[in-house]
Short mmCIF file of C-alpha atoms and ligand atoms in Angstrom, two decimals:
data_model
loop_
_atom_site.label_atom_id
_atom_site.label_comp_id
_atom_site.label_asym_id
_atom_site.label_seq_id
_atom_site.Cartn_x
_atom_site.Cartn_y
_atom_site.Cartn_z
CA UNK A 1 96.10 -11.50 -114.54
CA UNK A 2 93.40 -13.20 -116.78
CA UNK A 3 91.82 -16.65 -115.60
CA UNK A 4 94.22 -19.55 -116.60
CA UNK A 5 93.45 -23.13 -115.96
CA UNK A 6 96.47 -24.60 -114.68
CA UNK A 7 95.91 -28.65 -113.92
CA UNK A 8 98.15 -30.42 -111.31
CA UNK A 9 99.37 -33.06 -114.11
CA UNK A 10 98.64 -32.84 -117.57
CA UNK A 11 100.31 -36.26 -119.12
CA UNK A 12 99.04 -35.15 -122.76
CA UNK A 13 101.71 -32.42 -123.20
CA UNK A 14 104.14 -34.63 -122.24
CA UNK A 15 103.41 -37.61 -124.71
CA UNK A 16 103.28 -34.99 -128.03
CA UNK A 17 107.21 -34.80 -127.03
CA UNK A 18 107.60 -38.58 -127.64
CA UNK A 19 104.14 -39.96 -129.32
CA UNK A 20 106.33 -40.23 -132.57
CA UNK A 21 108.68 -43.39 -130.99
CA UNK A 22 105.73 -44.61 -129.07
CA UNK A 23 103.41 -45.83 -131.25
CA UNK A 24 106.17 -47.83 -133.63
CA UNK A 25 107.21 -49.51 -130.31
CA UNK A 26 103.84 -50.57 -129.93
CA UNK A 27 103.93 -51.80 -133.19
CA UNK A 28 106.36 -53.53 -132.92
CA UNK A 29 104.97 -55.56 -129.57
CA UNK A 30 101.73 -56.06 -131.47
CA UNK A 31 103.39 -57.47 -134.63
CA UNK A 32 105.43 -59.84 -132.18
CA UNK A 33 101.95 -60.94 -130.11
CA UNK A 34 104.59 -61.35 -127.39
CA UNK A 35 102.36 -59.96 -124.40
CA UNK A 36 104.21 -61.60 -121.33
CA UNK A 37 107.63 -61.12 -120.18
CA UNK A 38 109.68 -60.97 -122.99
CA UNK A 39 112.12 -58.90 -124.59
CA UNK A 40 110.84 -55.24 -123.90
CA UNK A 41 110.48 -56.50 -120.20
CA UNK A 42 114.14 -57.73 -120.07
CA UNK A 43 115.47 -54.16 -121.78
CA UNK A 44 113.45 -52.25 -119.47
CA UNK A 45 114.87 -54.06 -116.08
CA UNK A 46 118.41 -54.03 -117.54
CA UNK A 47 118.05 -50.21 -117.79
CA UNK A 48 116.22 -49.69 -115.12
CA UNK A 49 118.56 -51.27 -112.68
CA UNK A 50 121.37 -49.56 -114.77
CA UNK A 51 119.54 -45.90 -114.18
CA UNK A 52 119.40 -46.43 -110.63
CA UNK A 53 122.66 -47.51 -109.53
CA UNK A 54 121.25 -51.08 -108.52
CA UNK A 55 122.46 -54.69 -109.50
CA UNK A 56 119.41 -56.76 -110.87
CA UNK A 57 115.85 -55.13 -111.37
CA UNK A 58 112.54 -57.15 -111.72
CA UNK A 59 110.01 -55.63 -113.42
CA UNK A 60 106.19 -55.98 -111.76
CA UNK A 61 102.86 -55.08 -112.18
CA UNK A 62 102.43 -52.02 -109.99
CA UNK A 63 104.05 -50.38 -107.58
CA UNK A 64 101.86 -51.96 -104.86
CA UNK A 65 102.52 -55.52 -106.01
CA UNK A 66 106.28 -54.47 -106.16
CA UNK A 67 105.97 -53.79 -101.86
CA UNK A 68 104.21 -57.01 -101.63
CA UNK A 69 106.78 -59.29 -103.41
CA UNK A 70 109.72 -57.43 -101.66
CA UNK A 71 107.93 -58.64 -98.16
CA UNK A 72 107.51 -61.84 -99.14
CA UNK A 73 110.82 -62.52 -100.77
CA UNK A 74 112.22 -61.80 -97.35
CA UNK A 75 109.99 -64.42 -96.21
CA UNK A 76 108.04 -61.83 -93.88
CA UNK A 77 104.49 -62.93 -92.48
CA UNK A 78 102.63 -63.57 -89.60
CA UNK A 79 104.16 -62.99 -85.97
CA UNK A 80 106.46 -60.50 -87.65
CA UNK A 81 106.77 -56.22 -87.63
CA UNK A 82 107.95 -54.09 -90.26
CA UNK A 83 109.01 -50.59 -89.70
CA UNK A 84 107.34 -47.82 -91.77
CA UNK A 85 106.01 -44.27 -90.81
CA UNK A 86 102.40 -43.64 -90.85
CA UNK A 87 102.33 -40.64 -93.60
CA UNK A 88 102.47 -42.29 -96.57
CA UNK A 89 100.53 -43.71 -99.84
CA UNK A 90 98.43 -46.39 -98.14
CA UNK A 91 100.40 -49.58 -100.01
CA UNK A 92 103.16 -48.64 -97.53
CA UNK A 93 101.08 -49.82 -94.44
CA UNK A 94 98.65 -52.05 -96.99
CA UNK A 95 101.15 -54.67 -98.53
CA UNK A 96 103.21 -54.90 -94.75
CA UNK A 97 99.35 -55.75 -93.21
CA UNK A 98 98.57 -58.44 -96.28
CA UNK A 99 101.35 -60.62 -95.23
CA UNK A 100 100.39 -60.83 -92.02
CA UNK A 101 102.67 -58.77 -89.89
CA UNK A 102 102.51 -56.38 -88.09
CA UNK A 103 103.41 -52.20 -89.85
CA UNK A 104 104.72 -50.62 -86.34
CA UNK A 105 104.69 -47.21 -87.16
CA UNK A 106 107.35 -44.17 -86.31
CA UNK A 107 106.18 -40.61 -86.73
CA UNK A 108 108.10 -38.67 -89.52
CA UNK A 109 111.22 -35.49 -89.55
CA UNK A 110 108.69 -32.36 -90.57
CA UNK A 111 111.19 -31.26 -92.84
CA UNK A 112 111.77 -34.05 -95.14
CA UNK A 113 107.88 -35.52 -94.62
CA UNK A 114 110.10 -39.06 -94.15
CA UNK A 115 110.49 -41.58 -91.48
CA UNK A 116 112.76 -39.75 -88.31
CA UNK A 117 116.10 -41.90 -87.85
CA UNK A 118 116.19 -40.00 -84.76
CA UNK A 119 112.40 -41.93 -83.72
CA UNK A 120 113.88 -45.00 -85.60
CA UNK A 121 117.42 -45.40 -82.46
CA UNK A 122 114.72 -44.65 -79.17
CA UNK A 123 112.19 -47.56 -80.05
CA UNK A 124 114.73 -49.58 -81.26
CA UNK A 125 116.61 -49.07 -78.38
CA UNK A 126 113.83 -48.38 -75.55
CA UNK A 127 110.23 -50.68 -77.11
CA UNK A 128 112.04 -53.87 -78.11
CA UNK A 129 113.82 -56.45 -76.84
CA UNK A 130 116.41 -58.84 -78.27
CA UNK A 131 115.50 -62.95 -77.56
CA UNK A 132 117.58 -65.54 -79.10
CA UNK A 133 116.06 -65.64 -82.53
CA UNK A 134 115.94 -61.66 -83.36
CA UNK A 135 114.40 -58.40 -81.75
CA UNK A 136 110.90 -58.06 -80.65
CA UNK A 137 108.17 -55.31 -80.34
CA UNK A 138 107.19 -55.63 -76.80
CA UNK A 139 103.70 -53.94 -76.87
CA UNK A 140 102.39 -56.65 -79.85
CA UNK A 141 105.43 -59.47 -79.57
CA UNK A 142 106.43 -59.63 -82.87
CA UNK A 143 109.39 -60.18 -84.25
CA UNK A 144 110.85 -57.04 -85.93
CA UNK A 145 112.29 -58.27 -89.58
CA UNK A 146 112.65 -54.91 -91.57
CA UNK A 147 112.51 -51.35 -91.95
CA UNK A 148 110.77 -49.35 -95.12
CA UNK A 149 111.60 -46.12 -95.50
CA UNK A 150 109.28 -44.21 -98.07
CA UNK A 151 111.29 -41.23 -99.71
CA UNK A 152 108.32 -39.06 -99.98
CA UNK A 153 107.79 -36.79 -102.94
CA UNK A 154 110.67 -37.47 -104.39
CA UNK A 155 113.34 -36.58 -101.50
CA UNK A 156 115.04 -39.61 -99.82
CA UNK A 157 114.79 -40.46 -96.51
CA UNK A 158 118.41 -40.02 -94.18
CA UNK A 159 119.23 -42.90 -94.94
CA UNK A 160 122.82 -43.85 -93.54
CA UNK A 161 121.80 -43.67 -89.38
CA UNK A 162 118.52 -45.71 -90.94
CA UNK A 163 121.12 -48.28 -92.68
CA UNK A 164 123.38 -48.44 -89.82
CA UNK A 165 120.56 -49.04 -87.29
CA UNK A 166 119.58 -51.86 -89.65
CA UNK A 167 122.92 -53.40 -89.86
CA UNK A 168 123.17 -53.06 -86.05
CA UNK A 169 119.53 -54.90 -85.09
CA UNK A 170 119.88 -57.27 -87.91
CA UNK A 171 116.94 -56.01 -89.76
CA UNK A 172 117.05 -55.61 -93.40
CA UNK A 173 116.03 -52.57 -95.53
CA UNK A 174 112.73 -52.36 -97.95
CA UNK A 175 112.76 -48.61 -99.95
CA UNK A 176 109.51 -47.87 -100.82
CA UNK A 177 111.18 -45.44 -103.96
CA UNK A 178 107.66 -45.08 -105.83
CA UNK A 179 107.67 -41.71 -105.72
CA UNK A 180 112.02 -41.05 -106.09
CA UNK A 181 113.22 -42.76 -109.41
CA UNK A 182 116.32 -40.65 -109.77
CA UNK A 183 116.07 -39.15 -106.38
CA UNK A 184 119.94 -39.20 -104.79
CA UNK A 185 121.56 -39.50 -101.05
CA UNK A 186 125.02 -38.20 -100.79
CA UNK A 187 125.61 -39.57 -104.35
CA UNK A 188 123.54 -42.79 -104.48
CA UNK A 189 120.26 -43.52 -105.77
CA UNK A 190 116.92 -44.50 -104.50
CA UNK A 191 116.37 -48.24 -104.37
CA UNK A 192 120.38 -48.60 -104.28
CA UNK A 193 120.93 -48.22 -100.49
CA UNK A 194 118.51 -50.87 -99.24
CA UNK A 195 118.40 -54.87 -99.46
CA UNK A 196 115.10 -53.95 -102.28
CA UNK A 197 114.16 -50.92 -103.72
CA UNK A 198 110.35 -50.77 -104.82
CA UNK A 199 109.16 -48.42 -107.64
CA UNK A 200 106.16 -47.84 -109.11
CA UNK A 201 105.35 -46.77 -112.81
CA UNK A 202 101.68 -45.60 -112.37
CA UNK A 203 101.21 -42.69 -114.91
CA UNK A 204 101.18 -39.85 -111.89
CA UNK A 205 105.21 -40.73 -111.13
CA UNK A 206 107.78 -39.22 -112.54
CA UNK A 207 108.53 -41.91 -115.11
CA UNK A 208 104.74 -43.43 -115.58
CA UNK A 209 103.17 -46.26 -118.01
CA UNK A 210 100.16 -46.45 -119.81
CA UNK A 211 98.55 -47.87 -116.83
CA UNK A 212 99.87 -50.28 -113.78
CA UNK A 213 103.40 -51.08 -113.31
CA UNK A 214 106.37 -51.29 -111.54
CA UNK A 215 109.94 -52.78 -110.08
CA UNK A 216 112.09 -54.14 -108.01
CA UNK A 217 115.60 -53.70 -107.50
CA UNK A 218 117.85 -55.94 -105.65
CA UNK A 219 121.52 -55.84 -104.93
CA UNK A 220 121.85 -59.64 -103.97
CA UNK A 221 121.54 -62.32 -106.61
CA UNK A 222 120.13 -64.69 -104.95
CA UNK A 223 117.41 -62.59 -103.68
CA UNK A 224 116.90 -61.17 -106.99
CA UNK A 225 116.29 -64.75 -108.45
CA UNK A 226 113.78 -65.32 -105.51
CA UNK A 227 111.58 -62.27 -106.49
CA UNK A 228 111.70 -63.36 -110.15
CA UNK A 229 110.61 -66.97 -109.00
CA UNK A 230 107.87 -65.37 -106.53
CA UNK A 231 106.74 -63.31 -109.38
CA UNK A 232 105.61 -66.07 -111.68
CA UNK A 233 103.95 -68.16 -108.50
CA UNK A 234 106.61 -69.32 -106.65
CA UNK A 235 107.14 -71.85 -109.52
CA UNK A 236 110.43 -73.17 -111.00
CA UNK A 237 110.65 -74.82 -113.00
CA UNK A 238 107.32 -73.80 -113.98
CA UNK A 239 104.43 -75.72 -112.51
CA UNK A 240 106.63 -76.86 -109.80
CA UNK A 241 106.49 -74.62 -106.50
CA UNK A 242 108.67 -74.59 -103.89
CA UNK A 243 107.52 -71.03 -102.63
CA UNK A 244 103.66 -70.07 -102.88
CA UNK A 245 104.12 -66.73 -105.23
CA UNK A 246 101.85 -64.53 -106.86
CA UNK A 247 100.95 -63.35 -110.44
CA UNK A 248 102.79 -60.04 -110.51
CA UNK A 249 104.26 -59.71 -114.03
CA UNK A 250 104.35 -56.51 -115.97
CA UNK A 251 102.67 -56.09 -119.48
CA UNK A 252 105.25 -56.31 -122.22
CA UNK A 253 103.02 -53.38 -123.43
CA UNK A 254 103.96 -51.63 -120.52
CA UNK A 255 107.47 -52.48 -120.68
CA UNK A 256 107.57 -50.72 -124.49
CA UNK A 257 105.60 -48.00 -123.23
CA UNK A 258 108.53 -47.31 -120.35
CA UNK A 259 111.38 -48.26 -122.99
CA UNK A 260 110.65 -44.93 -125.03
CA UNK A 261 110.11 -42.83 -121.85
CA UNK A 262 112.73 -43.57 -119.74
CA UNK A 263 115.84 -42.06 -121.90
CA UNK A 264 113.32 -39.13 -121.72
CA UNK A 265 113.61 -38.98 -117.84
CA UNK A 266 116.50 -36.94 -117.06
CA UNK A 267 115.12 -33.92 -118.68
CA UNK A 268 111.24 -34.17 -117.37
CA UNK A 269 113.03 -34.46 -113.77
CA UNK A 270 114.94 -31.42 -114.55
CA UNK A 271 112.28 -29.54 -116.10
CA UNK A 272 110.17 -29.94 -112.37
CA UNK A 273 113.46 -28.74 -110.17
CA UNK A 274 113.55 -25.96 -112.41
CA UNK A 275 110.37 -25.49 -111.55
CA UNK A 276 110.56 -25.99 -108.37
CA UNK A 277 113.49 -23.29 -107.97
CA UNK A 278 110.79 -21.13 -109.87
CA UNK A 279 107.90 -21.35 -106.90
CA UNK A 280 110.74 -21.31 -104.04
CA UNK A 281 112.11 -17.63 -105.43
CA UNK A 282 109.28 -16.52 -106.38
CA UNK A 283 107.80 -17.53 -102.74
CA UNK A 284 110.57 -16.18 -101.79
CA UNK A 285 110.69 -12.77 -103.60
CA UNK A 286 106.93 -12.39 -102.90
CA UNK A 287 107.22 -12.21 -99.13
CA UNK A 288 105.56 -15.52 -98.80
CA UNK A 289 108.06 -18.08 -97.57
CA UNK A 290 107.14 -16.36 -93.79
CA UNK A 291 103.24 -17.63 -94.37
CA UNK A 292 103.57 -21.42 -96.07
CA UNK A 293 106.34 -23.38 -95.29
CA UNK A 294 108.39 -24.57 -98.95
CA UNK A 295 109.71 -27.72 -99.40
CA UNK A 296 113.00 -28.18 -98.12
CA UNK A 297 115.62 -29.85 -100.54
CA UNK A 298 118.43 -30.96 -98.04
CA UNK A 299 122.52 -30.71 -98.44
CA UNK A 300 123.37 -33.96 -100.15
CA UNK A 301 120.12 -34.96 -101.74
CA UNK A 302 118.52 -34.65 -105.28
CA UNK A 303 115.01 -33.97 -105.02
CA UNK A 304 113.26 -35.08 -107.90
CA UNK A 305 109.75 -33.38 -106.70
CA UNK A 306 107.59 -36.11 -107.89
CA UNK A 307 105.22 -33.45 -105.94
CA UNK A 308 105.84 -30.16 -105.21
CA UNK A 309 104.30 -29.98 -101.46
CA UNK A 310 103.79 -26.84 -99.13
CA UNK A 311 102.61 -25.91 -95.66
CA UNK A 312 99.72 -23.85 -96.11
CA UNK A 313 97.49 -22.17 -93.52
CA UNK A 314 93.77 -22.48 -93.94
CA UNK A 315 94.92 -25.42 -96.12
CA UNK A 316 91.38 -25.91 -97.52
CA UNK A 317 90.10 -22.54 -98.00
CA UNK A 318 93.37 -22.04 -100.31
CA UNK A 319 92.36 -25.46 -101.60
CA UNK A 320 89.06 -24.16 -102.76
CA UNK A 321 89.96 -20.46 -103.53
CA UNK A 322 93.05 -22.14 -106.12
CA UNK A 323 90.00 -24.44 -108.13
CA UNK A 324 87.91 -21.01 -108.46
CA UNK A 325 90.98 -19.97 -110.08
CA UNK A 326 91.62 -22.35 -112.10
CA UNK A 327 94.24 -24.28 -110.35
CA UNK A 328 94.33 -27.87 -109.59
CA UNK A 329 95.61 -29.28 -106.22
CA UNK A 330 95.67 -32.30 -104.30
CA UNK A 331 95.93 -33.46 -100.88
CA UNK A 332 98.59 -36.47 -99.73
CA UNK A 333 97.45 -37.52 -97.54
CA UNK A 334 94.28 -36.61 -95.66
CA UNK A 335 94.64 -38.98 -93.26
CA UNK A 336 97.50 -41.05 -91.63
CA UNK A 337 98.01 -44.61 -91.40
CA UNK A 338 97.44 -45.06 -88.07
CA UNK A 339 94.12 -43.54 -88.50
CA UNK A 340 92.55 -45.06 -91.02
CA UNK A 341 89.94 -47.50 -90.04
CA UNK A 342 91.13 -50.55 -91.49
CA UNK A 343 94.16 -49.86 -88.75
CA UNK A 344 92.11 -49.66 -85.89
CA UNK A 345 93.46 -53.04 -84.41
CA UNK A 346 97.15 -51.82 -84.21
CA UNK A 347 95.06 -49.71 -81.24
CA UNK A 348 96.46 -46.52 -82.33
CA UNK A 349 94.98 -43.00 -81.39
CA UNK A 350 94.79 -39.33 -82.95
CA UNK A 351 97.70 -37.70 -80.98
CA UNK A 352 99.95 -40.65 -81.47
CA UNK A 353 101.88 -39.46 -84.56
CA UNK A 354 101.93 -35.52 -84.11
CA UNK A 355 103.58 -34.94 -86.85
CA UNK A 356 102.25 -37.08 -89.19
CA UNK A 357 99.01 -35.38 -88.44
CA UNK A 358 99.55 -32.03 -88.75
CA UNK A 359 101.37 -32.86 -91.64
CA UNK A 360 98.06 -34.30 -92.90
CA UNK A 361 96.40 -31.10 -91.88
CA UNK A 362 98.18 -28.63 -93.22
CA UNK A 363 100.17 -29.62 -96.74
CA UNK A 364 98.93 -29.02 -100.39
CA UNK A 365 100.60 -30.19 -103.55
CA UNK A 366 101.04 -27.77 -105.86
CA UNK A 367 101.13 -28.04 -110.06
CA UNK A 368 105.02 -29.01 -110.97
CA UNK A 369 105.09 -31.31 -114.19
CA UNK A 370 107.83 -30.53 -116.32
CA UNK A 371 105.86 -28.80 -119.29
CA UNK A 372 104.04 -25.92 -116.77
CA UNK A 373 104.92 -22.44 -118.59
CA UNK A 374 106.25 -19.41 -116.77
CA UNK A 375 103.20 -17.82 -117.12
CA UNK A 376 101.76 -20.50 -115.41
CA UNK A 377 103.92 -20.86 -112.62
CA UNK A 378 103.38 -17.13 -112.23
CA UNK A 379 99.55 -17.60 -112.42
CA UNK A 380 99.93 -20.11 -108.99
CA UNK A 381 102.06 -18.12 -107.34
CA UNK A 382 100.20 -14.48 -108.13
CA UNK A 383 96.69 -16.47 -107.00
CA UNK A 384 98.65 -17.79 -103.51
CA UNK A 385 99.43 -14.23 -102.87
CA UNK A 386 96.13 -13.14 -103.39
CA UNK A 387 94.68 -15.22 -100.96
CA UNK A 388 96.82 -14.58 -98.41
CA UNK A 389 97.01 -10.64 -99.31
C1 LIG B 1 102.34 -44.79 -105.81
C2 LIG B 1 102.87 -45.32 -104.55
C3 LIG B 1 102.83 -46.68 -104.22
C4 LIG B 1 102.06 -47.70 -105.01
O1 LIG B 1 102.29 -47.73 -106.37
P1 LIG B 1 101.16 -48.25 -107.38
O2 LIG B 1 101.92 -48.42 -108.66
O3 LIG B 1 100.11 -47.18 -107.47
O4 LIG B 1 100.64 -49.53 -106.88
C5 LIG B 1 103.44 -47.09 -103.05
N1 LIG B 1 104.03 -46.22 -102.24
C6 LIG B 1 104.07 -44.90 -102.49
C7 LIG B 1 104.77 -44.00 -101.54
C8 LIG B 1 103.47 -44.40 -103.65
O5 LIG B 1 103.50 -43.10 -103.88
#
């Protein structure tokens, strides 16, 4: 085959399909000098919510911010624990830390890359211990107030035991969903199960602005008119606070930006499980599936492959041999949670997590936007087999 240069996103192909509606839209917010939560902001969390399954969505400025306002509407902070697992985009562990609790973490189901429900029923069960005013961790003390779930690369976490061990311990639900807009579980969406669904709209996600953004979706109205209050500092009526909030509005420039793209969604989500069913048979065909491991796409779920992740021996010699060809990769994550230095006080060691490390070790995202050509796909797949040959 001759030397192709196949990048792991290319965003410019994608915005020639829909630069024509784009730039009137932006027009349009220009002409209106209407920068701050207004109308585009309003149409975008109406269909937002709308597109995945949820009641109310609140539209924020990154994905990050939309973790940190989910915490704090549920009022969680100091002397408290959140649930998460450690192999994850660092906000996950980051935004539970900057409110002052405590991220306990539970290592992760090697199939699905998400937290283990399995995990999730012994340390409920065997490391806490109920007291009169909730459940506590008994190593630290805290008080356990929620679980996040992160539904890695696009494929949701198992969600029902992880819903009914919430109802059952009184602890509510926080979806991290940054990486699963349109990602289902036994018919319902991502950010629809929980008590919040977070999502993030930085350009590398399946539906991405022209910079930071992001949501919140929320089921309960009352909640839902918390976060919106918490978003514009705690205040309401403005310059009044009752809650101490944050600044984490979205641009309306954003919001138009997302407007155009996300009626485009379906079909860019479609175009990478094509392509994903593209690399699994010709894996498949090729002999390969015996050397890396494939994703697995579970009964019941819709991946949406916001990445396209395998199990690949010699991880970073194929790393290096696939950029000599041409072929851009990328690693998430390197390094777990629990062993990042900024964690070292939770007292965790390598060895804890076993499969959140060799998960770190040994996986490799592969190219998977929705506007890769055959040939290109091929090109991957012919250079994987080469290495391995
Ligand atoms: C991208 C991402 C975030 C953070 O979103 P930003 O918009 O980049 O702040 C949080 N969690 C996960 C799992 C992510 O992939």
């Amino acid at each position: 085959m001759p030397k192709m240069t196949v990048p792991l996103l290319d965003l410019r192909r994608q915005y020639q399909t829909f630069k024509s509606d784009l730039l009137p839209a932006l027009e349009r917010v220009c002409d209106s000098q209407m920068f701050i939560l207004g109308p585009e902001v309003t149409r975008l969390e109406v269909a937002t919510a709308a597109y995945c399954h949820s009641e109310h969505g609140i539209g924020v400025s990154s994905g990050t911010d939309a973790l940190l306002l989910a915490l704090m509407g549920l009022d969680i902070g100091p002397g408290d624990a959140v649930i998460t697992s450690p192999y994850t985009f660092f906000a996950t562990g980051g935004t539970i830390a900057r409110t002052g609790a405590r991220p306990i973490y539970l290592d992760i189901d090697p199939v699905t890359f998400n937290l283990c429900p399995v995990l999730l029923a012994r340390y409920l069960a065997e490391s806490c211990e109920a007291r009169e005013d909730g459940l506590y961790d008994q190593r630290s003390g805290t008080r356990l107030r929620a679980i996040m779930p992160v539904h890695l690369y696009g494929q949701m976490a198992d969600m029902d035991p992880i819903l009914a061990l919430a109802t059952r311990y009184g602890l509510a639900v926080v979806e991290d969903a940054a990486q699963a807009i349109g990602a289902e579980y036994r018919g319902r969406r991502a950010g629809s199960l929980g008590d919040i669904g977070c999502f993030s709209f930085f350009p590398t996600k399946n539906l991405g602005a022209f910079g930071d953004a992001g949501l919140v979706t929320a089921r309960d109205a009352v909640l839902a008119e918390r976060l919106r209050i918490l978003r514009v500092h705690g205040g309401k009526p403005k310059y009044y606070h009752a809650l101490i909030g944050g600044n984490f509005r979205i641009d309306e420039l954003q919001a138009a930006v997302l407007n155009v793209k996300l009626p485009l969604l379906e079909s860019w989500t479609e175009g990478r499980r094509r392509n994903a069913q593209i690399y699994d048979a010709a894996f498949t065909q090729g002999g390969l599936d015996t050397t890396i491991g494939l994703p697995v796409a579970l009964n019941g779920r819709r991946h949406i492959y916001n990445q396209y992740v395998i199990r690949a021996p010699e991880r970073d010699r194929l790393r290096a041999f696939l950029a000599e060809q041409g072929i851009g990769t990328e690693i998430y994550y390197p390094v777990s949670l629990h062993e990042q230095t900024c964690f070292a006080y939770l007292g965790h060691a390598t060895g804890d997590y076993p499969e959140s490390e060799r998960a770190s070790a040994e996986t490799l995202a592969l190219p998977i936007f929705a506007e890769l050509e055959l040939a290109e796909l091929e090109y991957v797949v012919d250079a994987i087999r080469r290495f391995y040959a």
